Amino acid sequence: MSRKNLPLAKVYRLLEPGPVVLVTTARGDSRDIMAMSWHTMLEFEPPLVGCVISNRNHSFKLLKATRECVINLPAVALTEQVVGCGNTSGARVDKFARFGLTPVAAAFVGAPLIAECFAQLECRVVDTRMVPKYCFFVLEVVKAWIDPAVKAPRTLHHRGRGRFMVAGAEIKLKSKMK
Amino acid sequence: MSRKNLPLAKVYRLLEPGPVVLVTTARGDSRDIMAMSWHTMLEFEPPLVGCVISNRNHSFKLLKATRECVINLPAVALTEQVVGCGNTSGARVDKFARFGLTPVAAAFVGAPLIAECFAQLECRVVDTRMVPKYCFFVLEVVKAWIDPAVKAPRTLHHRGRGRFMVAGAEIKLKSKMK
């Protein structure tokens, strides 16, 4: 898989459609991968992302301590790994090893990129006001990577209980909206 | 279109996949419809939804004043209406009339349901802490409606600049996750 810079102003185009993402975190010898659907864009540029990372997850501890993570975007070929990551705890299992995923050093954060994903967003925590009540973190994307070969990614969209909608056809209408 | 009660515990299954939604608001003679992709679940039950409604939108004023709205879910047959709503201002145009959408009285809130949508979530604003900085509202869904005929809705997912991914095939894996 190749990887090139994605302009930060285009990050919203990846997250607006609501794909399941894999969030990576790392601290010392400990690292984790978490499947996540509860995220939203908050600002175009610099791109801000809001997301819920439950305090029952190992990732919560790592994110709180390091204030850094990577949002990795898997396509349909990684469905089993996504479900696997969602059903195991990073406190007991190294998910990279267990699910055959390849960690790659990020440019600006300590958490690893997942090489098999078609895009990776390096993030820093910038606001934790809503963490006590909702486990809601505000992240700033500081660097974005994309596989230039992937034009219309077949992303996964969770409908609950292991049911996923896979991204279908694309249509285009005239629009003044971003 | 028929409409039945959807248990509140199942609301997340509609919003997790990240569809474009139409938010309705109303106050006195004024009402609005806004196309929105920047939303996320915050809690399963009672269902809490976080969403960004820009203070440049007419909907922002109506929502701030009334603290009530409806999140309506359109499928692909409403694509032109969705783009139309996104490209006009409710301050100058009655979007129901302009786009041929039918307002129906909600059970618990003053904003109308859109009859042509396959699901409608009646919401109250419960937290405005993040509004000054991010225009981010926390909504509680107090009543949910669904068309029982729609099992795998062909929702719209915005990829930017009028490009929409239409919900494709569904796959199901064994999972312990909600």
JSON list of C-alpha atoms in Angstrom, two decimals, chain A residues 12-13 16-19 35 37-44 48 50 52 76 79-80 82-83 86-88 126-127 129-130 133-134 136 138 151-178, chain B residues 12-13 16-19 35 37-44 48 50 52 76 79-80 82-83 86-88 126-127 129-130 133-134 136 138 151-178:
[
{"chain": "A", "resi": 12, "resn": "TYR", "atom": "CA", "xyz": [-13.85, 15.96, 6.55]},
{"chain": "A", "resi": 13, "resn": "ARG", "atom": "CA", "xyz": [-14.54, 14.06, 3.32]},
{"chain": "A", "resi": 16, "resn": "GLU", "atom": "CA", "xyz": [-18.51, 12.81, 7.19]},
{"chain": "A", "resi": 17, "resn": "PRO", "atom": "CA", "xyz": [-19.87, 9.58, 5.65]},
{"chain": "A", "resi": 18, "resn": "GLY", "atom": "CA", "xyz": [-19.66, 7.93, 9.10]},
{"chain": "A", "resi": 19, "resn": "PRO", "atom": "CA", "xyz": [-17.31, 4.97, 8.59]},
{"chain": "A", "resi": 35, "resn": "ALA", "atom": "CA", "xyz": [-13.19, 0.03, 16.71]},
{"chain": "A", "resi": 37, "resn": "SER", "atom": "CA", "xyz": [-18.37, 4.57, 15.19]},
{"chain": "A", "resi": 38, "resn": "TRP", "atom": "CA", "xyz": [-19.23, 7.42, 17.56]},
{"chain": "A", "resi": 39, "resn": "HIS", "atom": "CA", "xyz": [-17.35, 10.29, 15.95]},
{"chain": "A", "resi": 40, "resn": "THR", "atom": "CA", "xyz": [-18.18, 13.53, 14.16]},
{"chain": "A", "resi": 41, "resn": "MET", "atom": "CA", "xyz": [-16.39, 16.38, 12.47]},
{"chain": "A", "resi": 42, "resn": "LEU", "atom": "CA", "xyz": [-16.44, 19.59, 14.54]},
{"chain": "A", "resi": 43, "resn": "GLU", "atom": "CA", "xyz": [-14.46, 21.96, 12.30]},
{"chain": "A", "resi": 44, "resn": "PHE", "atom": "CA", "xyz": [-13.08, 21.92, 8.75]},
{"chain": "A", "resi": 48, "resn": "LEU", "atom": "CA", "xyz": [-11.36, 18.94, 14.63]},
{"chain": "A", "resi": 50, "resn": "GLY", "atom": "CA", "xyz": [-15.19, 14.79, 18.36]},
{"chain": "A", "resi": 52, "resn": "VAL", "atom": "CA", "xyz": [-16.58, 8.97, 22.32]},
{"chain": "A", "resi": 76, "resn": "VAL", "atom": "CA", "xyz": [-14.38, -3.96, 3.70]},
{"chain": "A", "resi": 79, "resn": "THR", "atom": "CA", "xyz": [-14.14, -6.48, 8.35]},
{"chain": "A", "resi": 80, "resn": "GLU", "atom": "CA", "xyz": [-13.02, -9.48, 10.43]},
{"chain": "A", "resi": 82, "resn": "VAL", "atom": "CA", "xyz": [-12.60, -4.66, 12.83]},
{"chain": "A", "resi": 83, "resn": "VAL", "atom": "CA", "xyz": [-15.01, -7.01, 14.58]},
{"chain": "A", "resi": 86, "resn": "GLY", "atom": "CA", "xyz": [-14.21, -4.59, 18.85]},
{"chain": "A", "resi": 87, "resn": "ASN", "atom": "CA", "xyz": [-14.59, -7.85, 20.72]},
{"chain": "A", "resi": 88, "resn": "THR", "atom": "CA", "xyz": [-11.25, -8.13, 22.53]},
{"chain": "A", "resi": 126, "resn": "VAL", "atom": "CA", "xyz": [-7.24, 19.53, 22.33]},
{"chain": "A", "resi": 127, "resn": "ASP", "atom": "CA", "xyz": [-10.30, 19.64, 24.61]},
{"chain": "A", "resi": 129, "resn": "ARG", "atom": "CA", "xyz": [-14.21, 19.32, 28.91]},
{"chain": "A", "resi": 130, "resn": "MET", "atom": "CA", "xyz": [-16.78, 16.73, 27.90]},
{"chain": "A", "resi": 133, "resn": "LYS", "atom": "CA", "xyz": [-19.69, 13.36, 31.53]},
{"chain": "A", "resi": 134, "resn": "TYR", "atom": "CA", "xyz": [-19.67, 11.78, 28.04]},
{"chain": "A", "resi": 136, "resn": "PHE", "atom": "CA", "xyz": [-16.18, 12.77, 24.54]},
{"chain": "A", "resi": 138, "resn": "VAL", "atom": "CA", "xyz": [-12.03, 16.73, 20.91]},
{"chain": "A", "resi": 151, "resn": "LYS", "atom": "CA", "xyz": [-11.03, 6.79, -4.85]},
{"chain": "A", "resi": 152, "resn": "ALA", "atom": "CA", "xyz": [-14.37, 5.48, -3.53]},
{"chain": "A", "resi": 153, "resn": "PRO", "atom": "CA", "xyz": [-13.45, 3.39, -0.48]},
{"chain": "A", "resi": 154, "resn": "ARG", "atom": "CA", "xyz": [-15.79, 0.52, 0.45]},
{"chain": "A", "resi": 155, "resn": "THR", "atom": "CA", "xyz": [-16.00, 1.60, 4.07]},
{"chain": "A", "resi": 156, "resn": "LEU", "atom": "CA", "xyz": [-17.93, -0.19, 6.83]},
{"chain": "A", "resi": 157, "resn": "HIS", "atom": "CA", "xyz": [-20.87, 1.44, 8.63]},
{"chain": "A", "resi": 158, "resn": "HIS", "atom": "CA", "xyz": [-22.15, -0.24, 11.75]},
{"chain": "A", "resi": 159, "resn": "ARG", "atom": "CA", "xyz": [-25.88, -0.90, 12.11]},
{"chain": "A", "resi": 160, "resn": "GLY", "atom": "CA", "xyz": [-25.56, -2.65, 15.47]},
{"chain": "A", "resi": 161, "resn": "ARG", "atom": "CA", "xyz": [-24.97, -6.23, 16.62]},
{"chain": "A", "resi": 162, "resn": "GLY", "atom": "CA", "xyz": [-22.31, -7.05, 14.02]},
{"chain": "A", "resi": 163, "resn": "ARG", "atom": "CA", "xyz": [-24.38, -5.84, 11.04]},
{"chain": "A", "resi": 164, "resn": "PHE", "atom": "CA", "xyz": [-22.46, -3.56, 8.70]},
{"chain": "A", "resi": 165, "resn": "MET", "atom": "CA", "xyz": [-23.57, -1.58, 5.71]},
{"chain": "A", "resi": 166, "resn": "VAL", "atom": "CA", "xyz": [-20.81, -1.51, 3.11]},
{"chain": "A", "resi": 167, "resn": "ALA", "atom": "CA", "xyz": [-20.38, 1.72, 1.16]},
{"chain": "A", "resi": 168, "resn": "GLY", "atom": "CA", "xyz": [-22.28, 1.47, -2.12]},
{"chain": "A", "resi": 169, "resn": "ALA", "atom": "CA", "xyz": [-22.42, 3.48, -5.32]},
{"chain": "A", "resi": 170, "resn": "GLU", "atom": "CA", "xyz": [-21.57, 7.17, -5.46]},
{"chain": "A", "resi": 171, "resn": "ILE", "atom": "CA", "xyz": [-23.83, 9.85, -6.88]},
{"chain": "A", "resi": 172, "resn": "LYS", "atom": "CA", "xyz": [-22.97, 13.47, -7.50]},
{"chain": "A", "resi": 173, "resn": "LEU", "atom": "CA", "xyz": [-25.26, 16.47, -7.55]},
{"chain": "A", "resi": 174, "resn": "LYS", "atom": "CA", "xyz": [-24.54, 20.15, -8.11]},
{"chain": "A", "resi": 175, "resn": "SER", "atom": "CA", "xyz": [-24.08, 21.74, -4.71]},
{"chain": "A", "resi": 176, "resn": "LYS", "atom": "CA", "xyz": [-22.65, 24.89, -3.18]},
{"chain": "A", "resi": 177, "resn": "MET", "atom": "CA", "xyz": [-21.92, 23.03, 0.04]},
{"chain": "A", "resi": 178, "resn": "LYS", "atom": "CA", "xyz": [-18.41, 22.04, 1.10]},
{"chain": "B", "resi": 12, "resn": "TYR", "atom": "CA", "xyz": [-28.12, 4.22, 17.76]},
{"chain": "B", "resi": 13, "resn": "ARG", "atom": "CA", "xyz": [-28.59, 1.74, 14.91]},
{"chain": "B", "resi": 16, "resn": "GLU", "atom": "CA", "xyz": [-24.10, 5.02, 13.88]},
{"chain": "B", "resi": 17, "resn": "PRO", "atom": "CA", "xyz": [-23.76, 4.43, 10.12]},
{"chain": "B", "resi": 18, "resn": "GLY", "atom": "CA", "xyz": [-23.38, 8.20, 9.61]},
{"chain": "B", "resi": 19, "resn": "PRO", "atom": "CA", "xyz": [-26.26, 9.12, 7.30]},
{"chain": "B", "resi": 35, "resn": "ALA", "atom": "CA", "xyz": [-29.10, 19.00, 6.01]},
{"chain": "B", "resi": 37, "resn": "SER", "atom": "CA", "xyz": [-23.73, 15.19, 8.53]},
{"chain": "B", "resi": 38, "resn": "TRP", "atom": "CA", "xyz": [-21.83, 16.31, 11.63]},
{"chain": "B", "resi": 39, "resn": "HIS", "atom": "CA", "xyz": [-23.48, 14.18, 14.28]},
{"chain": "B", "resi": 40, "resn": "THR", "atom": "CA", "xyz": [-22.57, 11.31, 16.59]},
{"chain": "B", "resi": 41, "resn": "MET", "atom": "CA", "xyz": [-24.18, 9.12, 19.21]},
{"chain": "B", "resi": 42, "resn": "LEU", "atom": "CA", "xyz": [-23.05, 10.00, 22.75]},
{"chain": "B", "resi": 43, "resn": "GLU", "atom": "CA", "xyz": [-25.06, 7.48, 24.80]},
{"chain": "B", "resi": 44, "resn": "PHE", "atom": "CA", "xyz": [-27.26, 4.45, 24.09]},
{"chain": "B", "resi": 48, "resn": "LEU", "atom": "CA", "xyz": [-27.98, 11.18, 23.40]},
{"chain": "B", "resi": 50, "resn": "GLY", "atom": "CA", "xyz": [-24.16, 15.32, 19.67]},
{"chain": "B", "resi": 52, "resn": "VAL", "atom": "CA", "xyz": [-22.91, 20.67, 15.05]},
{"chain": "B", "resi": 76, "resn": "VAL", "atom": "CA", "xyz": [-31.85, 8.04, -1.65]},
{"chain": "B", "resi": 79, "resn": "THR", "atom": "CA", "xyz": [-31.39, 13.23, -2.64]},
{"chain": "B", "resi": 80, "resn": "GLU", "atom": "CA", "xyz": [-32.47, 16.33, -4.55]},
{"chain": "B", "resi": 82, "resn": "VAL", "atom": "CA", "xyz": [-31.43, 17.04, 0.70]},
{"chain": "B", "resi": 83, "resn": "VAL", "atom": "CA", "xyz": [-29.13, 19.02, -1.57]},
{"chain": "B", "resi": 86, "resn": "GLY", "atom": "CA", "xyz": [-28.39, 22.31, 2.07]},
{"chain": "B", "resi": 87, "resn": "ASN", "atom": "CA", "xyz": [-28.17, 25.05, -0.53]},
{"chain": "B", "resi": 88, "resn": "THR", "atom": "CA", "xyz": [-30.96, 27.41, 0.55]},
{"chain": "B", "resi": 126, "resn": "VAL", "atom": "CA", "xyz": [-29.93, 18.88, 27.13]},
{"chain": "B", "resi": 127, "resn": "ASP", "atom": "CA", "xyz": [-26.43, 20.41, 27.12]},
{"chain": "B", "resi": 129, "resn": "ARG", "atom": "CA", "xyz": [-21.72, 23.82, 27.08]},
{"chain": "B", "resi": 130, "resn": "MET", "atom": "CA", "xyz": [-19.98, 23.27, 23.76]},
{"chain": "B", "resi": 133, "resn": "LYS", "atom": "CA", "xyz": [-16.90, 27.23, 20.95]},
{"chain": "B", "resi": 134, "resn": "TYR", "atom": "CA", "xyz": [-18.06, 24.51, 18.50]},
{"chain": "B", "resi": 136, "resn": "PHE", "atom": "CA", "xyz": [-22.08, 21.56, 19.29]},
{"chain": "B", "resi": 138, "resn": "VAL", "atom": "CA", "xyz": [-26.20, 17.62, 22.97]},
{"chain": "B", "resi": 151, "resn": "LYS", "atom": "CA", "xyz": [-35.21, -2.81, 6.75]},
{"chain": "B", "resi": 152, "resn": "ALA", "atom": "CA", "xyz": [-31.96, -1.77, 5.09]},
{"chain": "B", "resi": 153, "resn": "PRO", "atom": "CA", "xyz": [-32.43, 1.90, 4.23]},
{"chain": "B", "resi": 154, "resn": "ARG", "atom": "CA", "xyz": [-30.50, 3.30, 1.26]},
{"chain": "B", "resi": 155, "resn": "THR", "atom": "CA", "xyz": [-29.21, 6.27, 3.23]},
{"chain": "B", "resi": 156, "resn": "LEU", "atom": "CA", "xyz": [-27.03, 9.07, 1.88]},
{"chain": "B", "resi": 157, "resn": "HIS", "atom": "CA", "xyz": [-23.50, 9.67, 3.17]},
{"chain": "B", "resi": 158, "resn": "HIS", "atom": "CA", "xyz": [-21.81, 12.90, 2.18]},
{"chain": "B", "resi": 159, "resn": "ARG", "atom": "CA", "xyz": [-18.29, 12.78, 0.76]},
{"chain": "B", "resi": 160, "resn": "GLY", "atom": "CA", "xyz": [-18.07, 16.53, 0.17]},
{"chain": "B", "resi": 161, "resn": "ARG", "atom": "CA", "xyz": [-18.98, 18.89, -2.69]},
{"chain": "B", "resi": 162, "resn": "GLY", "atom": "CA", "xyz": [-22.29, 17.21, -3.53]},
{"chain": "B", "resi": 163, "resn": "ARG", "atom": "CA", "xyz": [-20.83, 13.69, -3.78]},
{"chain": "B", "resi": 164, "resn": "PHE", "atom": "CA", "xyz": [-22.85, 11.12, -1.84]},
{"chain": "B", "resi": 165, "resn": "MET", "atom": "CA", "xyz": [-22.16, 7.48, -1.12]},
{"chain": "B", "resi": 166, "resn": "VAL", "atom": "CA", "xyz": [-25.42, 5.53, -1.11]},
{"chain": "B", "resi": 167, "resn": "ALA", "atom": "CA", "xyz": [-25.73, 2.75, 1.46]},
{"chain": "B", "resi": 168, "resn": "GLY", "atom": "CA", "xyz": [-24.78, -0.54, -0.18]},
{"chain": "B", "resi": 169, "resn": "ALA", "atom": "CA", "xyz": [-25.06, -4.20, 0.74]},
{"chain": "B", "resi": 170, "resn": "GLU", "atom": "CA", "xyz": [-25.26, -5.39, 4.33]},
{"chain": "B", "resi": 171, "resn": "ILE", "atom": "CA", "xyz": [-22.98, -8.01, 5.87]},
{"chain": "B", "resi": 172, "resn": "LYS", "atom": "CA", "xyz": [-23.29, -9.61, 9.27]},
{"chain": "B", "resi": 173, "resn": "LEU", "atom": "CA", "xyz": [-20.57, -11.04, 11.49]},
{"chain": "B", "resi": 174, "resn": "LYS", "atom": "CA", "xyz": [-20.75, -12.64, 14.91]},
{"chain": "B", "resi": 175, "resn": "SER", "atom": "CA", "xyz": [-20.10, -9.93, 17.45]},
{"chain": "B", "resi": 176, "resn": "LYS", "atom": "CA", "xyz": [-20.53, -9.31, 21.15]},
{"chain": "B", "resi": 177, "resn": "MET", "atom": "CA", "xyz": [-20.77, -5.59, 20.53]},
{"chain": "B", "resi": 178, "resn": "LYS", "atom": "CA", "xyz": [-24.01, -3.65, 20.75]}
]
